[in-house]
Amino acid sequence: MPNTLISITGRGFSPVFSDNKVMFNGKEGLVSNASPTQLNVIVPMEAQTGPVSVSIHGRTAVNQPVFTVIPLPVEIASIMPTSGGYNTVVTIN
């Protein structure tokens, strides 16, 4: 889901966070931890299912198969009115 912390394992990553650019189908994720073999990345809120690419110093690798983004669950904030008879108009936020 968006805003989830995931781990990407491999080799050749930079231990300097800002050297690693992780893209989720074109949307950049936030690298929160980095080592030569693992990146911890927050999936961006606008991420959609598709490829994930990691770029370090001009070299890029793309995953296979694609990364599946699970949409955030729908949340109901309020229902007005909370009761009513037949043909009552109900507003759901």
Tab-separated table of N, CA, C and O in Angstrom:
chain	number	residue	atom	x	y	z
A	1	MET	N	0.839	-1.181	0.000
A	1	MET	CA	0.000	0.000	0.000
A	1	MET	C	0.886	1.248	0.000
A	1	MET	O	2.010	1.198	0.503
A	2	PRO	N	0.387	2.350	-0.505
A	2	PRO	CA	1.137	3.600	-0.400
A	2	PRO	C	1.474	3.906	1.054
A	2	PRO	O	0.744	3.532	1.973
A	3	ASN	N	2.592	4.562	1.244
A	3	ASN	CA	3.102	4.957	2.562
A	3	ASN	C	3.569	3.760	3.391
A	3	ASN	O	3.690	3.867	4.599
A	4	THR	N	3.833	2.631	2.731
A	4	THR	CA	4.340	1.433	3.398
A	4	THR	C	5.847	1.368	3.213
A	4	THR	O	6.366	1.687	2.150
A	5	LEU	N	6.552	0.913	4.246
A	5	LEU	CA	7.988	0.727	4.165
A	5	LEU	C	8.267	-0.656	3.595
A	5	LEU	O	7.756	-1.658	4.117
A	6	ILE	N	9.036	-0.717	2.504
A	6	ILE	CA	9.402	-1.994	1.908
A	6	ILE	C	10.923	-2.113	1.883
A	6	ILE	O	11.630	-1.115	2.007
A	7	SER	N	11.401	-3.341	1.729
A	7	SER	CA	12.836	-3.597	1.614
A	7	SER	C	13.137	-4.118	0.222
A	7	SER	O	12.426	-4.982	-0.289
A	8	ILE	N	14.182	-3.598	-0.374
A	8	ILE	CA	14.679	-4.060	-1.666
A	8	ILE	C	16.066	-4.629	-1.410
A	8	ILE	O	16.933	-3.929	-0.870
A	9	THR	N	16.271	-5.882	-1.752
A	9	THR	CA	17.575	-6.490	-1.553
A	9	THR	C	18.264	-6.699	-2.889
A	9	THR	O	17.617	-6.878	-3.920
A	10	GLY	N	19.561	-6.646	-2.860
A	10	GLY	CA	20.361	-6.815	-4.066
A	10	GLY	C	21.808	-6.553	-3.734
A	10	GLY	O	22.264	-6.834	-2.630
A	11	ARG	N	22.515	-5.950	-4.665
A	11	ARG	CA	23.910	-5.591	-4.410
A	11	ARG	C	24.257	-4.352	-5.224
A	11	ARG	O	23.588	-4.027	-6.200
A	12	GLY	N	25.272	-3.661	-4.766
A	12	GLY	CA	25.728	-2.474	-5.469
A	12	GLY	C	25.004	-1.200	-5.084
A	12	GLY	O	25.207	-0.162	-5.717
A	13	PHE	N	24.155	-1.258	-4.052
A	13	PHE	CA	23.490	-0.041	-3.589
A	13	PHE	C	24.508	0.836	-2.870
A	13	PHE	O	25.527	0.364	-2.368
A	14	SER	N	24.210	2.112	-2.789
A	14	SER	CA	25.074	3.034	-2.059
A	14	SER	C	24.582	3.163	-0.619
A	14	SER	O	23.377	3.274	-0.391
A	15	PRO	N	25.499	3.164	0.350
A	15	PRO	CA	25.070	3.396	1.736
A	15	PRO	C	24.653	4.848	1.986
A	15	PRO	O	24.090	5.159	3.031
A	16	VAL	N	24.886	5.729	1.018
A	16	VAL	CA	24.445	7.130	1.108
A	16	VAL	C	23.021	7.194	0.550
A	16	VAL	O	22.797	6.948	-0.636
A	17	PHE	N	22.054	7.495	1.409
A	17	PHE	CA	20.632	7.469	1.033
A	17	PHE	C	20.372	8.177	-0.287
A	17	PHE	O	19.710	7.657	-1.171
A	18	SER	N	20.885	9.404	-0.414
A	18	SER	CA	20.559	10.251	-1.564
A	18	SER	C	21.163	9.760	-2.881
A	18	SER	O	20.762	10.226	-3.943
A	19	ASP	N	22.106	8.827	-2.823
A	19	ASP	CA	22.687	8.263	-4.049
A	19	ASP	C	21.748	7.266	-4.725
A	19	ASP	O	21.913	6.961	-5.900
A	20	ASN	N	20.796	6.728	-3.987
A	20	ASN	CA	19.874	5.706	-4.483
A	20	ASN	C	18.543	6.357	-4.839
A	20	ASN	O	17.893	6.954	-3.985
A	21	LYS	N	18.137	6.231	-6.090
A	21	LYS	CA	16.850	6.782	-6.529
A	21	LYS	C	15.942	5.602	-6.867
A	21	LYS	O	16.249	4.807	-7.754
A	22	VAL	N	14.831	5.483	-6.147
A	22	VAL	CA	13.894	4.378	-6.342
A	22	VAL	C	12.588	4.938	-6.888
A	22	VAL	O	11.982	5.823	-6.283
A	23	MET	N	12.181	4.415	-8.045
A	23	MET	CA	10.967	4.880	-8.703
A	23	MET	C	9.940	3.762	-8.772
A	23	MET	O	10.269	2.633	-9.149
A	24	PHE	N	8.713	4.068	-8.399
A	24	PHE	CA	7.584	3.142	-8.469
A	24	PHE	C	6.720	3.573	-9.639
A	24	PHE	O	5.944	4.522	-9.527
A	25	ASN	N	6.899	2.916	-10.778
A	25	ASN	CA	6.148	3.242	-11.990
A	25	ASN	C	6.193	4.753	-12.273
A	25	ASN	O	5.188	5.380	-12.573
A	26	GLY	N	7.382	5.340	-12.123
A	26	GLY	CA	7.570	6.754	-12.419
A	26	GLY	C	7.431	7.708	-11.257
A	26	GLY	O	7.679	8.902	-11.400
A	27	LYS	N	7.050	7.211	-10.076
A	27	LYS	CA	6.899	8.067	-8.894
A	27	LYS	C	7.997	7.723	-7.898
A	27	LYS	O	8.192	6.558	-7.552
A	28	GLU	N	8.703	8.745	-7.431
A	28	GLU	CA	9.861	8.509	-6.568
A	28	GLU	C	9.466	8.148	-5.141
A	28	GLU	O	8.639	8.816	-4.515
A	29	GLY	N	10.094	7.081	-4.633
A	29	GLY	CA	9.923	6.671	-3.245
A	29	GLY	C	10.986	7.326	-2.375
A	29	GLY	O	12.008	7.810	-2.870
A	30	LEU	N	10.756	7.341	-1.079
A	30	LEU	CA	11.693	7.929	-0.126
A	30	LEU	C	12.566	6.822	0.461
A	30	LEU	O	12.055	5.909	1.120
A	31	VAL	N	13.871	6.896	0.218
A	31	VAL	CA	14.808	5.925	0.784
A	31	VAL	C	15.046	6.320	2.234
A	31	VAL	O	15.520	7.422	2.523
A	32	SER	N	14.703	5.422	3.170
A	32	SER	CA	14.838	5.744	4.585
A	32	SER	C	16.047	5.068	5.229
A	32	SER	O	16.444	5.425	6.329
A	33	ASN	N	16.620	4.067	4.542
A	33	ASN	CA	17.811	3.397	5.036
A	33	ASN	C	18.492	2.744	3.848
A	33	ASN	O	17.819	2.269	2.934
A	34	ALA	N	19.812	2.700	3.869
A	34	ALA	CA	20.542	2.135	2.733
A	34	ALA	C	21.812	1.445	3.202
A	34	ALA	O	22.495	1.925	4.111
A	35	SER	N	22.087	0.319	2.576
A	35	SER	CA	23.349	-0.391	2.762
A	35	SER	C	23.756	-0.910	1.385
A	35	SER	O	22.975	-0.831	0.436
A	36	PRO	N	24.943	-1.461	1.241
A	36	PRO	CA	25.339	-1.991	-0.068
A	36	PRO	C	24.448	-3.117	-0.589
A	36	PRO	O	24.430	-3.382	-1.785
A	37	THR	N	23.659	-3.763	0.303
A	37	THR	CA	22.825	-4.897	-0.122
A	37	THR	C	21.328	-4.721	0.123
A	37	THR	O	20.542	-5.586	-0.254
A	38	GLN	N	20.925	-3.633	0.761
A	38	GLN	CA	19.492	-3.458	1.049
A	38	GLN	C	19.105	-1.987	1.099
A	38	GLN	O	19.835	-1.165	1.633
A	39	LEU	N	17.916	-1.698	0.551
A	39	LEU	CA	17.321	-0.366	0.648
A	39	LEU	C	15.971	-0.496	1.337
A	39	LEU	O	15.193	-1.406	1.017
A	40	ASN	N	15.688	0.376	2.264
A	40	ASN	CA	14.357	0.487	2.849
A	40	ASN	C	13.737	1.744	2.252
A	40	ASN	O	14.322	2.831	2.331
A	41	VAL	N	12.559	1.565	1.641
A	41	VAL	CA	11.945	2.634	0.863
A	41	VAL	C	10.471	2.753	1.224
A	41	VAL	O	9.783	1.740	1.385
A	42	ILE	N	9.980	3.977	1.319
A	42	ILE	CA	8.553	4.216	1.556
A	42	ILE	C	7.867	4.353	0.199
A	42	ILE	O	8.275	5.169	-0.637
A	43	VAL	N	6.845	3.541	-0.017
A	43	VAL	CA	6.077	3.583	-1.264
A	43	VAL	C	5.356	4.937	-1.322
A	43	VAL	O	4.664	5.311	-0.372
A	44	PRO	N	5.519	5.696	-2.408
A	44	PRO	CA	4.890	7.016	-2.478
A	44	PRO	C	3.367	6.924	-2.520
A	44	PRO	O	2.803	5.946	-2.998
A	45	MET	N	2.701	7.953	-2.020
A	45	MET	CA	1.240	7.977	-1.956
A	45	MET	C	0.613	7.856	-3.343
A	45	MET	O	-0.439	7.260	-3.492
A	46	GLU	N	1.248	8.394	-4.381
A	46	GLU	CA	0.669	8.372	-5.725
A	46	GLU	C	1.140	7.169	-6.543
A	46	GLU	O	0.906	7.101	-7.752
A	47	ALA	N	1.788	6.192	-5.889
A	47	ALA	CA	2.295	5.009	-6.602
A	47	ALA	C	1.153	4.199	-7.206
A	47	ALA	O	0.054	4.131	-6.651
A	48	GLN	N	1.457	3.598	-8.368
A	48	GLN	CA	0.520	2.697	-9.039
A	48	GLN	C	1.270	1.441	-9.428
A	48	GLN	O	2.500	1.453	-9.567
A	49	THR	N	0.547	0.358	-9.624
A	49	THR	CA	1.156	-0.906	-10.015
A	49	THR	C	2.001	-0.716	-11.268
A	49	THR	O	1.584	-0.057	-12.216
A	50	GLY	N	3.194	-1.286	-11.249
A	50	GLY	CA	4.101	-1.184	-12.385
A	50	GLY	C	5.513	-1.519	-11.969
A	50	GLY	O	5.751	-2.038	-10.882
A	51	PRO	N	6.473	-1.206	-12.826
A	51	PRO	CA	7.856	-1.542	-12.519
A	51	PRO	C	8.443	-0.660	-11.423
A	51	PRO	O	8.023	0.482	-11.238
A	52	VAL	N	9.411	-1.227	-10.708
A	52	VAL	CA	10.200	-0.471	-9.746
A	52	VAL	C	11.617	-0.413	-10.296
A	52	VAL	O	12.170	-1.437	-10.705
A	53	SER	N	12.185	0.782	-10.343
A	53	SER	CA	13.562	0.916	-10.808
A	53	SER	C	14.414	1.523	-9.703
A	53	SER	O	13.935	2.331	-8.908
A	54	VAL	N	15.658	1.085	-9.668
A	54	VAL	CA	16.636	1.621	-8.727
A	54	VAL	C	17.795	2.167	-9.547
A	54	VAL	O	18.369	1.449	-10.366
A	55	SER	N	18.129	3.430	-9.341
A	55	SER	CA	19.232	4.069	-10.051
A	55	SER	C	20.287	4.510	-9.047
A	55	SER	O	19.960	5.128	-8.027
A	56	ILE	N	21.541	4.179	-9.354
A	56	ILE	CA	22.674	4.586	-8.534
A	56	ILE	C	23.782	5.035	-9.474
A	56	ILE	O	24.226	4.247	-10.316
A	57	HIS	N	24.186	6.293	-9.355
A	57	HIS	CA	25.290	6.830	-10.155
A	57	HIS	C	25.123	6.549	-11.653
A	57	HIS	O	26.045	6.079	-12.322
A	58	GLY	N	23.924	6.784	-12.174
A	58	GLY	CA	23.684	6.633	-13.604
A	58	GLY	C	23.402	5.218	-14.085
A	58	GLY	O	23.135	5.007	-15.257
A	59	ARG	N	23.457	4.238	-13.203
A	59	ARG	CA	23.135	2.853	-13.562
A	59	ARG	C	21.756	2.520	-13.004
A	59	ARG	O	21.450	2.837	-11.862
A	60	THR	N	20.916	1.881	-13.828
A	60	THR	CA	19.531	1.591	-13.426
A	60	THR	C	19.226	0.115	-13.600
A	60	THR	O	19.621	-0.496	-14.585
A	61	ALA	N	18.508	-0.426	-12.620
A	61	ALA	CA	17.987	-1.795	-12.697
A	61	ALA	C	16.479	-1.721	-12.499
A	61	ALA	O	15.976	-0.910	-11.711
A	62	VAL	N	15.738	-2.569	-13.231
A	62	VAL	CA	14.275	-2.603	-13.150
A	62	VAL	C	13.853	-4.006	-12.749
A	62	VAL	O	14.377	-4.996	-13.264
A	63	ASN	N	12.866	-4.089	-11.834
A	63	ASN	CA	12.427	-5.397	-11.348
A	63	ASN	C	11.552	-6.131	-12.359
A	63	ASN	O	10.933	-5.523	-13.223
A	64	GLN	N	11.505	-7.428	-12.232
A	64	GLN	CA	10.578	-8.304	-12.965
A	64	GLN	C	10.067	-9.327	-11.973
A	64	GLN	O	10.892	-9.912	-11.275
A	65	PRO	N	8.821	-9.626	-11.808
A	65	PRO	CA	7.670	-8.982	-12.436
A	65	PRO	C	7.393	-7.617	-11.806
A	65	PRO	O	8.140	-7.191	-10.934
A	66	VAL	N	6.309	-7.003	-12.224
A	66	VAL	CA	5.981	-5.664	-11.737
A	66	VAL	C	5.604	-5.696	-10.260
A	66	VAL	O	5.223	-6.731	-9.711
A	67	PHE	N	5.716	-4.552	-9.634
A	67	PHE	CA	5.350	-4.368	-8.229
A	67	PHE	C	3.867	-4.000	-8.179
A	67	PHE	O	3.425	-3.085	-8.871
A	68	THR	N	3.105	-4.714	-7.366
A	68	THR	CA	1.666	-4.459	-7.248
A	68	THR	C	1.398	-3.523	-6.078
A	68	THR	O	1.775	-3.825	-4.941
A	69	VAL	N	0.759	-2.404	-6.370
A	69	VAL	CA	0.370	-1.452	-5.333
A	69	VAL	C	-1.079	-1.732	-4.967
A	69	VAL	O	-1.959	-1.735	-5.829
A	70	ILE	N	-1.315	-1.972	-3.697
A	70	ILE	CA	-2.671	-2.198	-3.193
A	70	ILE	C	-3.225	-0.841	-2.779
A	70	ILE	O	-2.618	-0.147	-1.963
A	71	PRO	N	-4.361	-0.425	-3.348
A	71	PRO	CA	-4.907	0.888	-3.006
A	71	PRO	C	-5.238	0.987	-1.519
A	71	PRO	O	-5.563	-0.012	-0.872
A	72	LEU	N	-5.145	2.196	-1.017
A	72	LEU	CA	-5.539	2.428	0.376
A	72	LEU	C	-7.018	2.109	0.541
A	72	LEU	O	-7.820	2.371	-0.362
A	73	PRO	N	-7.384	1.544	1.686
A	73	PRO	CA	-8.796	1.232	1.883
A	73	PRO	C	-9.640	2.508	1.952
A	73	PRO	O	-9.168	3.552	2.386
A	74	VAL	N	-10.853	2.376	1.501
A	74	VAL	CA	-11.789	3.494	1.572
A	74	VAL	C	-12.182	3.677	3.035
A	74	VAL	O	-12.396	2.715	3.763
A	75	GLU	N	-12.277	4.905	3.451
A	75	GLU	CA	-12.631	5.202	4.832
A	75	GLU	C	-13.879	6.074	4.855
A	75	GLU	O	-13.966	7.056	4.130
A	76	ILE	N	-14.847	5.690	5.655
A	76	ILE	CA	-16.069	6.483	5.822
A	76	ILE	C	-15.888	7.361	7.050
A	76	ILE	O	-15.653	6.862	8.150
A	77	ALA	N	-15.956	8.677	6.837
A	77	ALA	CA	-15.776	9.632	7.921
A	77	ALA	C	-17.091	9.924	8.640
A	77	ALA	O	-17.118	10.124	9.846
A	78	SER	N	-18.202	9.956	7.877
A	78	SER	CA	-19.492	10.250	8.505
A	78	SER	C	-20.632	9.799	7.610
A	78	SER	O	-20.484	9.685	6.402
A	79	ILE	N	-21.765	9.534	8.248
A	79	ILE	CA	-23.017	9.212	7.563
A	79	ILE	C	-24.089	10.088	8.197
A	79	ILE	O	-24.267	10.074	9.419
A	80	MET	N	-24.793	10.855	7.356
A	80	MET	CA	-25.834	11.751	7.869
A	80	MET	C	-27.085	11.597	7.035
A	80	MET	O	-26.979	11.626	5.812
A	81	PRO	N	-28.236	11.464	7.589
A	81	PRO	CA	-28.514	11.187	8.993
A	81	PRO	C	-28.154	9.737	9.328
A	81	PRO	O	-27.934	8.931	8.443
A	82	THR	N	-28.124	9.426	10.602
A	82	THR	CA	-27.763	8.079	11.033
A	82	THR	C	-28.958	7.136	11.050
A	82	THR	O	-28.807	5.939	11.263
A	83	SER	N	-30.138	7.668	10.827
A	83	SER	CA	-31.336	6.818	10.715
A	83	SER	C	-32.370	7.551	9.864
A	83	SER	O	-32.278	8.765	9.645
A	84	GLY	N	-33.325	6.800	9.352
A	84	GLY	CA	-34.355	7.427	8.519
A	84	GLY	C	-35.262	6.375	7.935
A	84	GLY	O	-34.987	5.181	7.970
A	85	GLY	N	-36.331	6.808	7.365
A	85	GLY	CA	-37.314	5.929	6.754
A	85	GLY	C	-37.045	5.764	5.271
A	85	GLY	O	-36.046	6.231	4.718
A	86	TYR	N	-37.961	5.097	4.605
A	86	TYR	CA	-37.898	4.849	3.172
A	86	TYR	C	-37.759	6.175	2.430
A	86	TYR	O	-38.413	7.150	2.753
A	87	ASN	N	-36.878	6.222	1.432
A	87	ASN	CA	-36.591	7.396	0.604
A	87	ASN	C	-35.855	8.523	1.346
A	87	ASN	O	-35.822	9.658	0.863
A	88	THR	N	-35.264	8.245	2.497
A	88	THR	CA	-34.458	9.239	3.181
A	88	THR	C	-33.144	9.417	2.415
A	88	THR	O	-32.497	8.437	2.048
A	89	VAL	N	-32.758	10.650	2.141
A	89	VAL	CA	-31.492	10.933	1.471
A	89	VAL	C	-30.371	10.804	2.496
A	89	VAL	O	-30.438	11.405	3.578
A	90	VAL	N	-29.373	10.034	2.166
A	90	VAL	CA	-28.241	9.799	3.079
A	90	VAL	C	-26.968	10.330	2.411
A	90	VAL	O	-26.707	10.058	1.236
A	91	THR	N	-26.178	11.087	3.172
A	91	THR	CA	-24.895	11.596	2.696
A	91	THR	C	-23.776	10.833	3.393
A	91	THR	O	-23.725	10.770	4.615
A	92	ILE	N	-22.876	10.240	2.573
A	92	ILE	CA	-21.727	9.506	3.097
A	92	ILE	C	-20.462	10.248	2.704
A	92	ILE	O	-20.218	10.514	1.539
A	93	ASN	N	-19.664	10.605	3.702
A	93	ASN	CA	-18.356	11.263	3.473
A	93	ASN	C	-17.253	10.284	3.806
A	93	ASN	O	-17.299	9.561	4.729
